[in-house]
Amino acid sequence: MALIEVRKLVKKFGEQTVLNGINLDVSEGDMKVVMGPSGCGKSTLLRCLNRLEDSTSGSIYFRGEEITRPDVDVRALRQHIGFVFQQFALYRHLNVLDNVTLGLIKLKGMSRAEAKRKALFELARLDMLSSADKFPGQLSGGQKQRVALARALAMDPAVVLFDEPTSALDPVMSREVAELMNRLHQEKVTMLCVTHDLQLARQISDKVVFLDKGVVCAEDSIDQLSRHHPDQKIRAFFGQESNS
Ligand SMILES: Nc1ncnc2c1ncn2[C@@H]1O[C@H](COP(=O)(O)OP(=O)(O)OP(=O)(O)O)[C@@H](O)[C@H]1O
Ligand SMILES: [Mg+2]
């Protein structure tokens, strides 16, 4: 049994069918990358996974339990499924340490001292300890992304979802985030990452899932998809780098 199993997932916004029968597995320790044209529903898929959106039909199972049911404890679920956004979503009026401790105190019910210990551990893990007293406005984009990641990891989630983690970053910082994700992968952190960034995809994963027209069209290495996939559109999508 995979950690996350998505089965025939359908999501409609009014008349528009965005996801039209998605099947996808994420197993423990996976570093899975999802790519696809803009507007194909990548963010919507991630949002369905931690119930920021309710799906229209189909099922998502987390550790074998159906989490698409209406009676699921969404707050508890989100403690197991961490989320890192493109825009970091840090609290500007809180320093780095408090950004990380907030969820531990409010959601996990830790004491302030316990939360601080845990937060300092995660910040050290991501090389951000020396910035613990700084405010988000004093950090670079790459550093902010590290804090967002420390905050997600502090909750000890079973999986971390990333939505375009490098799209607000320059290439050097993107590379740093990729290296960090690789390190976490070695530490067996389970991750599912949506990205436009072919370089990031190459840096962090051997294989990618290609989403288009509401379904998973292919799952293979970028080289296979760009050179040998029968669908010209898919070859073109993954061949972008060599054309630019
Ligand atoms: N809350 C919403 N209400 C109505 N339509 C929505 C909503 N959220 C997304 N959509 C539509 O669903 C489609 C998929 O959007 P989504 O953000 O999932 O795409 P995406 O693959 O993440 O795109 P991008 O690569 O540009 O981030 C789009 O056509 C979008 O307009
Ligand atoms: Mg998106």
PDB file of C-alpha atoms and ligand atoms in Angstrom:
ATOM      1  CA  MET A   1       0.000   0.000   0.000  1.00  0.00           C
ATOM      2  CA  ALA A   2       1.356   3.403  -0.981  1.00  0.00           C
ATOM      3  CA  LEU A   3       1.363   6.260   1.534  1.00  0.00           C
ATOM      4  CA  ILE A   4      -0.939   8.276  -0.726  1.00  0.00           C
ATOM      5  CA  GLU A   5      -3.197   6.692  -3.325  1.00  0.00           C
ATOM      6  CA  VAL A   6      -5.213   8.910  -5.627  1.00  0.00           C
ATOM      7  CA  ARG A   7      -7.959   7.057  -7.473  1.00  0.00           C
ATOM      8  CA  LYS A   8     -10.118   8.401 -10.310  1.00  0.00           C
ATOM      9  CA  LEU A   9      -9.998  11.847  -8.778  1.00  0.00           C
ATOM     10  CA  VAL A  10     -12.299  14.367 -10.432  1.00  0.00           C
ATOM     11  CA  LYS A  11     -12.454  18.062  -9.603  1.00  0.00           C
ATOM     12  CA  LYS A  12     -14.819  20.458 -11.317  1.00  0.00           C
ATOM     13  CA  PHE A  13     -15.100  24.188 -10.872  1.00  0.00           C
ATOM     14  CA  GLY A  14     -18.618  24.873 -12.111  1.00  0.00           C
ATOM     15  CA  GLU A  15     -18.735  23.608 -15.691  1.00  0.00           C
ATOM     16  CA  GLN A  16     -14.981  23.275 -15.972  1.00  0.00           C
ATOM     17  CA  THR A  17     -13.516  19.825 -15.312  1.00  0.00           C
ATOM     18  CA  VAL A  18      -9.975  20.432 -14.104  1.00  0.00           C
ATOM     19  CA  LEU A  19      -9.069  16.954 -12.871  1.00  0.00           C
ATOM     20  CA  ASN A  20     -10.705  14.180 -14.846  1.00  0.00           C
ATOM     21  CA  GLY A  21      -9.758  10.885 -13.228  1.00  0.00           C
ATOM     22  CA  ILE A  22      -6.308  11.235 -11.701  1.00  0.00           C
ATOM     23  CA  ASN A  23      -4.560   8.070 -10.528  1.00  0.00           C
ATOM     24  CA  LEU A  24      -1.338   8.569  -8.639  1.00  0.00           C
ATOM     25  CA  ASP A  25       0.650   6.807  -5.924  1.00  0.00           C
ATOM     26  CA  VAL A  26       3.183   8.319  -3.560  1.00  0.00           C
ATOM     27  CA  SER A  27       5.117   5.754  -1.539  1.00  0.00           C
ATOM     28  CA  GLU A  28       7.191   6.267   1.604  1.00  0.00           C
ATOM     29  CA  GLY A  29      10.488   7.843   0.773  1.00  0.00           C
ATOM     30  CA  ASP A  30       9.408   8.958  -2.725  1.00  0.00           C
ATOM     31  CA  MET A  31      10.520  12.243  -4.217  1.00  0.00           C
ATOM     32  CA  LYS A  32       7.858  12.527  -6.862  1.00  0.00           C
ATOM     33  CA  VAL A  33       7.698  15.394  -9.343  1.00  0.00           C
ATOM     34  CA  VAL A  34       4.525  16.443 -11.171  1.00  0.00           C
ATOM     35  CA  MET A  35       4.774  18.643 -14.262  1.00  0.00           C
ATOM     36  CA  GLY A  36       2.342  19.848 -16.907  1.00  0.00           C
ATOM     37  CA  PRO A  37       1.165  22.898 -18.828  1.00  0.00           C
ATOM     38  CA  SER A  38      -0.026  25.965 -16.961  1.00  0.00           C
ATOM     39  CA  GLY A  39      -3.621  25.571 -15.866  1.00  0.00           C
ATOM     40  CA  CYS A  40      -3.642  21.775 -16.146  1.00  0.00           C
ATOM     41  CA  GLY A  41      -4.597  21.396 -12.486  1.00  0.00           C
ATOM     42  CA  LYS A  42      -1.320  20.767 -10.652  1.00  0.00           C
ATOM     43  CA  SER A  43      -2.051  23.149  -7.799  1.00  0.00           C
ATOM     44  CA  THR A  44      -5.626  21.914  -7.637  1.00  0.00           C
ATOM     45  CA  LEU A  45      -4.369  18.349  -7.218  1.00  0.00           C
ATOM     46  CA  LEU A  46      -2.104  19.371  -4.311  1.00  0.00           C
ATOM     47  CA  ARG A  47      -4.925  21.366  -2.752  1.00  0.00           C
ATOM     48  CA  CYS A  48      -7.211  18.323  -2.925  1.00  0.00           C
ATOM     49  CA  LEU A  49      -4.542  16.253  -1.176  1.00  0.00           C
ATOM     50  CA  ASN A  50      -4.663  18.321   1.985  1.00  0.00           C
ATOM     51  CA  ARG A  51      -8.299  19.271   1.592  1.00  0.00           C
ATOM     52  CA  LEU A  52      -7.835  22.917   0.749  1.00  0.00           C
ATOM     53  CA  GLU A  53     -10.238  21.921  -2.048  1.00  0.00           C
ATOM     54  CA  ASP A  54     -12.966  19.304  -1.891  1.00  0.00           C
ATOM     55  CA  SER A  55     -12.906  16.903  -4.803  1.00  0.00           C
ATOM     56  CA  THR A  56     -16.005  16.293  -6.924  1.00  0.00           C
ATOM     57  CA  SER A  57     -15.646  12.498  -7.093  1.00  0.00           C
ATOM     58  CA  GLY A  58     -13.055   9.777  -6.768  1.00  0.00           C
ATOM     59  CA  SER A  59     -10.947   9.049  -3.711  1.00  0.00           C
ATOM     60  CA  ILE A  60      -7.699   9.863  -2.026  1.00  0.00           C
ATOM     61  CA  TYR A  61      -6.315   7.430   0.528  1.00  0.00           C
ATOM     62  CA  PHE A  62      -3.702   8.386   3.080  1.00  0.00           C
ATOM     63  CA  ARG A  63      -2.214   5.368   4.874  1.00  0.00           C
ATOM     64  CA  GLY A  64      -5.165   3.387   3.559  1.00  0.00           C
ATOM     65  CA  GLU A  65      -7.732   5.733   4.996  1.00  0.00           C
ATOM     66  CA  GLU A  66     -10.039   7.643   2.696  1.00  0.00           C
ATOM     67  CA  ILE A  67      -9.420  11.336   3.296  1.00  0.00           C
ATOM     68  CA  THR A  68     -11.893  12.600   0.722  1.00  0.00           C
ATOM     69  CA  ARG A  69     -14.776  11.727   3.035  1.00  0.00           C
ATOM     70  CA  PRO A  70     -16.643  14.707   4.472  1.00  0.00           C
ATOM     71  CA  ASP A  71     -16.179  13.625   8.093  1.00  0.00           C
ATOM     72  CA  VAL A  72     -12.361  13.558   8.007  1.00  0.00           C
ATOM     73  CA  ASP A  73     -10.567  15.666  10.627  1.00  0.00           C
ATOM     74  CA  VAL A  74      -8.937  18.122   8.249  1.00  0.00           C
ATOM     75  CA  ARG A  75      -6.897  19.829  10.942  1.00  0.00           C
ATOM     76  CA  ALA A  76      -5.320  16.524  11.986  1.00  0.00           C
ATOM     77  CA  LEU A  77      -4.781  15.570   8.354  1.00  0.00           C
ATOM     78  CA  ARG A  78      -2.835  18.764   7.658  1.00  0.00           C
ATOM     79  CA  GLN A  79      -0.435  17.932  10.446  1.00  0.00           C
ATOM     80  CA  HIS A  80       0.523  14.809   8.508  1.00  0.00           C
ATOM     81  CA  ILE A  81       0.578  16.442   5.097  1.00  0.00           C
ATOM     82  CA  GLY A  82       2.883  19.475   5.090  1.00  0.00           C
ATOM     83  CA  PHE A  83       2.657  22.137   2.400  1.00  0.00           C
ATOM     84  CA  VAL A  84       5.321  24.495   1.061  1.00  0.00           C
ATOM     85  CA  PHE A  85       4.035  27.225  -1.242  1.00  0.00           C
ATOM     86  CA  GLN A  86       5.666  29.259  -3.957  1.00  0.00           C
ATOM     87  CA  GLN A  87       5.312  32.451  -1.950  1.00  0.00           C
ATOM     88  CA  PHE A  88       6.571  31.049   1.361  1.00  0.00           C
ATOM     89  CA  ALA A  89       3.540  32.424   3.290  1.00  0.00           C
ATOM     90  CA  LEU A  90       5.576  33.399   6.348  1.00  0.00           C
ATOM     91  CA  TYR A  91       4.144  35.734   8.980  1.00  0.00           C
ATOM     92  CA  ARG A  92       5.911  39.018   8.407  1.00  0.00           C
ATOM     93  CA  HIS A  93       5.426  40.291  11.944  1.00  0.00           C
ATOM     94  CA  LEU A  94       6.966  37.181  13.517  1.00  0.00           C
ATOM     95  CA  ASN A  95      10.651  36.333  13.550  1.00  0.00           C
ATOM     96  CA  VAL A  96      11.946  33.102  12.036  1.00  0.00           C
ATOM     97  CA  LEU A  97      11.843  31.169  15.291  1.00  0.00           C
ATOM     98  CA  ASP A  98       8.261  32.222  16.046  1.00  0.00           C
ATOM     99  CA  ASN A  99       7.191  31.385  12.495  1.00  0.00           C
ATOM    100  CA  VAL A 100       8.329  27.821  13.135  1.00  0.00           C
ATOM    101  CA  THR A 101       7.059  27.472  16.715  1.00  0.00           C
ATOM    102  CA  LEU A 102       3.570  28.853  16.027  1.00  0.00           C
ATOM    103  CA  GLY A 103       2.105  25.657  14.538  1.00  0.00           C
ATOM    104  CA  LEU A 104       3.821  23.503  17.145  1.00  0.00           C
ATOM    105  CA  ILE A 105       2.183  25.447  19.946  1.00  0.00           C
ATOM    106  CA  LYS A 106      -1.221  26.034  18.301  1.00  0.00           C
ATOM    107  CA  LEU A 107      -1.704  22.764  16.434  1.00  0.00           C
ATOM    108  CA  LYS A 108       0.459  20.271  18.314  1.00  0.00           C
ATOM    109  CA  GLY A 109      -0.155  21.765  21.732  1.00  0.00           C
ATOM    110  CA  MET A 110       3.543  21.859  22.632  1.00  0.00           C
ATOM    111  CA  SER A 111       4.786  24.065  25.445  1.00  0.00           C
ATOM    112  CA  ARG A 112       6.751  27.124  24.354  1.00  0.00           C
ATOM    113  CA  ALA A 113      10.037  25.582  25.525  1.00  0.00           C
ATOM    114  CA  GLU A 114       9.381  22.287  23.777  1.00  0.00           C
ATOM    115  CA  ALA A 115       8.363  24.069  20.575  1.00  0.00           C
ATOM    116  CA  LYS A 116      11.497  26.185  20.690  1.00  0.00           C
ATOM    117  CA  ARG A 117      13.723  23.120  21.038  1.00  0.00           C
ATOM    118  CA  LYS A 118      12.052  21.454  18.079  1.00  0.00           C
ATOM    119  CA  ALA A 119      12.151  24.630  15.962  1.00  0.00           C
ATOM    120  CA  LEU A 120      15.845  25.195  16.657  1.00  0.00           C
ATOM    121  CA  PHE A 121      16.553  21.603  15.664  1.00  0.00           C
ATOM    122  CA  GLU A 122      14.746  22.031  12.321  1.00  0.00           C
ATOM    123  CA  LEU A 123      16.361  25.413  11.641  1.00  0.00           C
ATOM    124  CA  ALA A 124      19.789  23.874  12.287  1.00  0.00           C
ATOM    125  CA  ARG A 125      18.944  21.017   9.926  1.00  0.00           C
ATOM    126  CA  LEU A 126      18.265  23.564   7.175  1.00  0.00           C
ATOM    127  CA  ASP A 127      21.273  25.779   8.036  1.00  0.00           C
ATOM    128  CA  MET A 128      19.067  28.624   9.231  1.00  0.00           C
ATOM    129  CA  LEU A 129      19.961  28.675  12.908  1.00  0.00           C
ATOM    130  CA  SER A 130      21.858  31.955  12.667  1.00  0.00           C
ATOM    131  CA  SER A 131      18.725  33.648  11.284  1.00  0.00           C
ATOM    132  CA  ALA A 132      16.391  32.545  14.077  1.00  0.00           C
ATOM    133  CA  ASP A 133      15.919  36.124  15.346  1.00  0.00           C
ATOM    134  CA  LYS A 134      15.483  37.732  11.944  1.00  0.00           C
ATOM    135  CA  PHE A 135      12.194  38.752  10.387  1.00  0.00           C
ATOM    136  CA  PRO A 136      11.067  37.480   6.961  1.00  0.00           C
ATOM    137  CA  GLY A 137      11.701  40.913   5.426  1.00  0.00           C
ATOM    138  CA  GLN A 138      15.396  40.547   6.271  1.00  0.00           C
ATOM    139  CA  LEU A 139      15.809  37.238   4.414  1.00  0.00           C
ATOM    140  CA  SER A 140      16.536  36.331   0.808  1.00  0.00           C
ATOM    141  CA  GLY A 141      13.948  34.316  -1.144  1.00  0.00           C
ATOM    142  CA  GLY A 142      15.983  31.135  -0.740  1.00  0.00           C
ATOM    143  CA  GLN A 143      16.271  31.698   3.002  1.00  0.00           C
ATOM    144  CA  LYS A 144      12.534  32.325   3.272  1.00  0.00           C
ATOM    145  CA  GLN A 145      11.903  29.064   1.458  1.00  0.00           C
ATOM    146  CA  ARG A 146      14.156  27.302   3.981  1.00  0.00           C
ATOM    147  CA  VAL A 147      12.157  28.732   6.853  1.00  0.00           C
ATOM    148  CA  ALA A 148       8.901  27.657   5.184  1.00  0.00           C
ATOM    149  CA  LEU A 149      10.368  24.187   4.840  1.00  0.00           C
ATOM    150  CA  ALA A 150      11.611  24.147   8.457  1.00  0.00           C
ATOM    151  CA  ARG A 151       8.117  25.111   9.537  1.00  0.00           C
ATOM    152  CA  ALA A 152       6.590  22.258   7.539  1.00  0.00           C
ATOM    153  CA  LEU A 153       9.170  19.695   8.733  1.00  0.00           C
ATOM    154  CA  ALA A 154       8.802  20.732  12.381  1.00  0.00           C
ATOM    155  CA  MET A 155       5.327  19.196  12.368  1.00  0.00           C
ATOM    156  CA  ASP A 156       6.903  15.799  11.516  1.00  0.00           C
ATOM    157  CA  PRO A 157       4.620  15.324   8.521  1.00  0.00           C
ATOM    158  CA  ALA A 158       4.426  11.995   6.710  1.00  0.00           C
ATOM    159  CA  VAL A 159       4.794  13.823   3.395  1.00  0.00           C
ATOM    160  CA  VAL A 160       5.620  17.354   2.264  1.00  0.00           C
ATOM    161  CA  LEU A 161       3.827  18.824  -0.764  1.00  0.00           C
ATOM    162  CA  PHE A 162       5.625  21.559  -2.698  1.00  0.00           C
ATOM    163  CA  ASP A 163       3.856  23.895  -5.120  1.00  0.00           C
ATOM    164  CA  GLU A 164       6.410  25.579  -7.379  1.00  0.00           C
ATOM    165  CA  PRO A 165       9.013  25.925  -4.626  1.00  0.00           C
ATOM    166  CA  THR A 166      11.540  27.685  -6.858  1.00  0.00           C
ATOM    167  CA  SER A 167       9.407  29.864  -9.107  1.00  0.00           C
ATOM    168  CA  ALA A 168      10.023  32.951  -6.961  1.00  0.00           C
ATOM    169  CA  LEU A 169      13.775  32.259  -6.782  1.00  0.00           C
ATOM    170  CA  ASP A 170      16.750  33.044  -8.974  1.00  0.00           C
ATOM    171  CA  PRO A 171      18.752  30.121 -10.417  1.00  0.00           C
ATOM    172  CA  VAL A 172      21.362  30.103  -7.642  1.00  0.00           C
ATOM    173  CA  MET A 173      18.749  29.985  -4.915  1.00  0.00           C
ATOM    174  CA  SER A 174      16.730  27.427  -6.859  1.00  0.00           C
ATOM    175  CA  ARG A 175      19.782  25.222  -6.916  1.00  0.00           C
ATOM    176  CA  GLU A 176      20.134  25.581  -3.149  1.00  0.00           C
ATOM    177  CA  VAL A 177      16.535  24.500  -2.642  1.00  0.00           C
ATOM    178  CA  ALA A 178      17.110  21.547  -4.978  1.00  0.00           C
ATOM    179  CA  GLU A 179      20.165  20.502  -2.961  1.00  0.00           C
ATOM    180  CA  LEU A 180      18.170  20.773   0.210  1.00  0.00           C
ATOM    181  CA  MET A 181      15.381  18.625  -1.210  1.00  0.00           C
ATOM    182  CA  ASN A 182      17.956  16.038  -2.254  1.00  0.00           C
ATOM    183  CA  ARG A 183      19.350  15.967   1.247  1.00  0.00           C
ATOM    184  CA  LEU A 184      15.873  15.495   2.697  1.00  0.00           C
ATOM    185  CA  HIS A 185      15.271  12.731   0.177  1.00  0.00           C
ATOM    186  CA  GLN A 186      18.382  10.960   1.462  1.00  0.00           C
ATOM    187  CA  GLU A 187      16.980  11.370   4.964  1.00  0.00           C
ATOM    188  CA  LYS A 188      13.880   9.515   3.678  1.00  0.00           C
ATOM    189  CA  VAL A 189      11.506  12.474   3.815  1.00  0.00           C
ATOM    190  CA  THR A 190       8.586  11.736   1.460  1.00  0.00           C
ATOM    191  CA  MET A 191       7.924  14.587  -0.970  1.00  0.00           C
ATOM    192  CA  LEU A 192       5.594  15.441  -3.836  1.00  0.00           C
ATOM    193  CA  CYS A 193       6.671  18.463  -5.826  1.00  0.00           C
ATOM    194  CA  VAL A 194       4.777  20.340  -8.505  1.00  0.00           C
ATOM    195  CA  THR A 195       6.977  22.476 -10.701  1.00  0.00           C
ATOM    196  CA  HIS A 196       7.385  24.188 -14.069  1.00  0.00           C
ATOM    197  CA  ASP A 197      11.091  24.157 -13.594  1.00  0.00           C
ATOM    198  CA  LEU A 198      12.696  21.451 -15.723  1.00  0.00           C
ATOM    199  CA  GLN A 199      16.070  22.098 -14.150  1.00  0.00           C
ATOM    200  CA  LEU A 200      14.658  21.584 -10.684  1.00  0.00           C
ATOM    201  CA  ALA A 201      12.908  18.422 -11.854  1.00  0.00           C
ATOM    202  CA  ARG A 202      16.169  17.067 -13.259  1.00  0.00           C
ATOM    203  CA  GLN A 203      18.057  17.957 -10.104  1.00  0.00           C
ATOM    204  CA  ILE A 204      15.686  16.256  -7.708  1.00  0.00           C
ATOM    205  CA  SER A 205      14.157  13.288  -9.468  1.00  0.00           C
ATOM    206  CA  ASP A 206      14.852  10.569 -11.973  1.00  0.00           C
ATOM    207  CA  LYS A 207      11.253  10.401 -13.069  1.00  0.00           C
ATOM    208  CA  VAL A 208       8.392  12.832 -13.512  1.00  0.00           C
ATOM    209  CA  VAL A 209       4.633  12.524 -13.723  1.00  0.00           C
ATOM    210  CA  PHE A 210       3.126  14.470 -16.637  1.00  0.00           C
ATOM    211  CA  LEU A 211      -0.343  15.860 -16.097  1.00  0.00           C
ATOM    212  CA  ASP A 212      -2.461  17.169 -18.971  1.00  0.00           C
ATOM    213  CA  LYS A 213      -6.165  17.482 -19.750  1.00  0.00           C
ATOM    214  CA  GLY A 214      -7.039  16.380 -16.244  1.00  0.00           C
ATOM    215  CA  VAL A 215      -5.249  13.027 -16.292  1.00  0.00           C
ATOM    216  CA  VAL A 216      -1.794  11.566 -15.712  1.00  0.00           C
ATOM    217  CA  CYS A 217      -0.505  11.107 -19.278  1.00  0.00           C
ATOM    218  CA  ALA A 218       2.924   9.687 -18.575  1.00  0.00           C
ATOM    219  CA  GLU A 219       5.407   8.808 -15.858  1.00  0.00           C
ATOM    220  CA  ASP A 220       8.989   8.401 -16.963  1.00  0.00           C
ATOM    221  CA  SER A 221      12.446   9.986 -16.979  1.00  0.00           C
ATOM    222  CA  ILE A 222      12.722  13.425 -18.562  1.00  0.00           C
ATOM    223  CA  ASP A 223      15.118  12.039 -21.157  1.00  0.00           C
ATOM    224  CA  GLN A 224      12.693   9.325 -22.177  1.00  0.00           C
ATOM    225  CA  LEU A 225       9.807  11.785 -22.334  1.00  0.00           C
ATOM    226  CA  SER A 226      11.706  14.404 -24.329  1.00  0.00           C
ATOM    227  CA  ARG A 227      13.241  11.989 -26.832  1.00  0.00           C
ATOM    228  CA  HIS A 228      11.077   8.944 -27.125  1.00  0.00           C
ATOM    229  CA  HIS A 229       7.514   9.636 -26.028  1.00  0.00           C
ATOM    230  CA  PRO A 230       5.093   9.002 -28.922  1.00  0.00           C
ATOM    231  CA  ASP A 231       3.132  12.188 -28.193  1.00  0.00           C
ATOM    232  CA  GLN A 232       4.807  15.157 -29.871  1.00  0.00           C
ATOM    233  CA  LYS A 233       3.311  17.569 -27.335  1.00  0.00           C
ATOM    234  CA  ILE A 234       4.996  15.708 -24.483  1.00  0.00           C
ATOM    235  CA  ARG A 235       8.313  15.549 -26.341  1.00  0.00           C
ATOM    236  CA  ALA A 236       8.083  19.294 -26.950  1.00  0.00           C
ATOM    237  CA  PHE A 237       7.204  20.045 -23.323  1.00  0.00           C
ATOM    238  CA  PHE A 238      10.220  18.185 -22.000  1.00  0.00           C
ATOM    239  CA  GLY A 239      12.469  19.311 -24.820  1.00  0.00           C
ATOM    240  CA  GLN A 240      12.077  22.990 -23.858  1.00  0.00           C
ATOM    241  CA  GLU A 241      15.556  23.278 -22.380  1.00  0.00           C
ATOM    242  CA  SER A 242      17.402  22.387 -25.558  1.00  0.00           C
ATOM    243  CA  ASN A 243      15.353  24.950 -27.523  1.00  0.00           C
ATOM    244  CA  SER A 244      15.954  27.841 -25.168  1.00  0.00           C
TER     245      SER A 244
HETATM  246  N1  LIG B   1     -10.974  28.289  -6.911  1.00  0.00           N
HETATM  247  C1  LIG B   1     -11.150  28.170  -8.229  1.00  0.00           C
HETATM  248  N2  LIG B   1     -12.306  28.508  -8.815  1.00  0.00           N
HETATM  249  C2  LIG B   1     -12.488  28.375 -10.146  1.00  0.00           C
HETATM  250  N3  LIG B   1     -11.565  27.894 -10.981  1.00  0.00           N
HETATM  251  C3  LIG B   1     -10.375  27.551 -10.464  1.00  0.00           C
HETATM  252  C4  LIG B   1     -10.091  27.664  -9.060  1.00  0.00           C
HETATM  253  N4  LIG B   1      -8.823  27.220  -8.842  1.00  0.00           N
HETATM  254  C5  LIG B   1      -8.343  26.870 -10.046  1.00  0.00           C
HETATM  255  N5  LIG B   1      -9.254  27.054 -11.017  1.00  0.00           N
HETATM  256  C6  LIG B   1      -9.077  26.740 -12.442  1.00  0.00           C
HETATM  257  O1  LIG B   1      -8.620  25.419 -12.553  1.00  0.00           O
HETATM  258  C7  LIG B   1      -7.638  25.292 -13.568  1.00  0.00           C
HETATM  259  C8  LIG B   1      -6.387  24.667 -12.994  1.00  0.00           C
HETATM  260  O2  LIG B   1      -5.787  25.557 -12.099  1.00  0.00           O
HETATM  261  P1  LIG B   1      -4.483  25.185 -11.299  1.00  0.00           P
HETATM  262  O3  LIG B   1      -4.123  26.368 -10.496  1.00  0.00           O
HETATM  263  O4  LIG B   1      -4.674  23.906 -10.585  1.00  0.00           O
HETATM  264  O5  LIG B   1      -3.455  24.960 -12.490  1.00  0.00           O
HETATM  265  P2  LIG B   1      -1.878  24.735 -12.449  1.00  0.00           P
HETATM  266  O6  LIG B   1      -1.585  23.532 -13.243  1.00  0.00           O
HETATM  267  O7  LIG B   1      -1.404  24.771 -11.037  1.00  0.00           O
HETATM  268  O8  LIG B   1      -1.362  26.020 -13.252  1.00  0.00           O
HETATM  269  P3  LIG B   1       0.018  26.818 -13.079  1.00  0.00           P
HETATM  270  O9  LIG B   1       1.052  25.945 -13.723  1.00  0.00           O
HETATM  271  O10 LIG B   1      -0.220  28.067 -13.874  1.00  0.00           O
HETATM  272  O11 LIG B   1       0.263  27.054 -11.628  1.00  0.00           O
HETATM  273  C9  LIG B   1      -7.439  26.681 -14.136  1.00  0.00           C
HETATM  274  O12 LIG B   1      -8.180  26.787 -15.312  1.00  0.00           O
HETATM  275  C10 LIG B   1      -8.007  27.586 -13.070  1.00  0.00           C
HETATM  276  O13 LIG B   1      -8.518  28.746 -13.634  1.00  0.00           O
HETATM  277 MG    MG B   2      -0.179  26.076  -9.959  1.00  0.00          MG
END
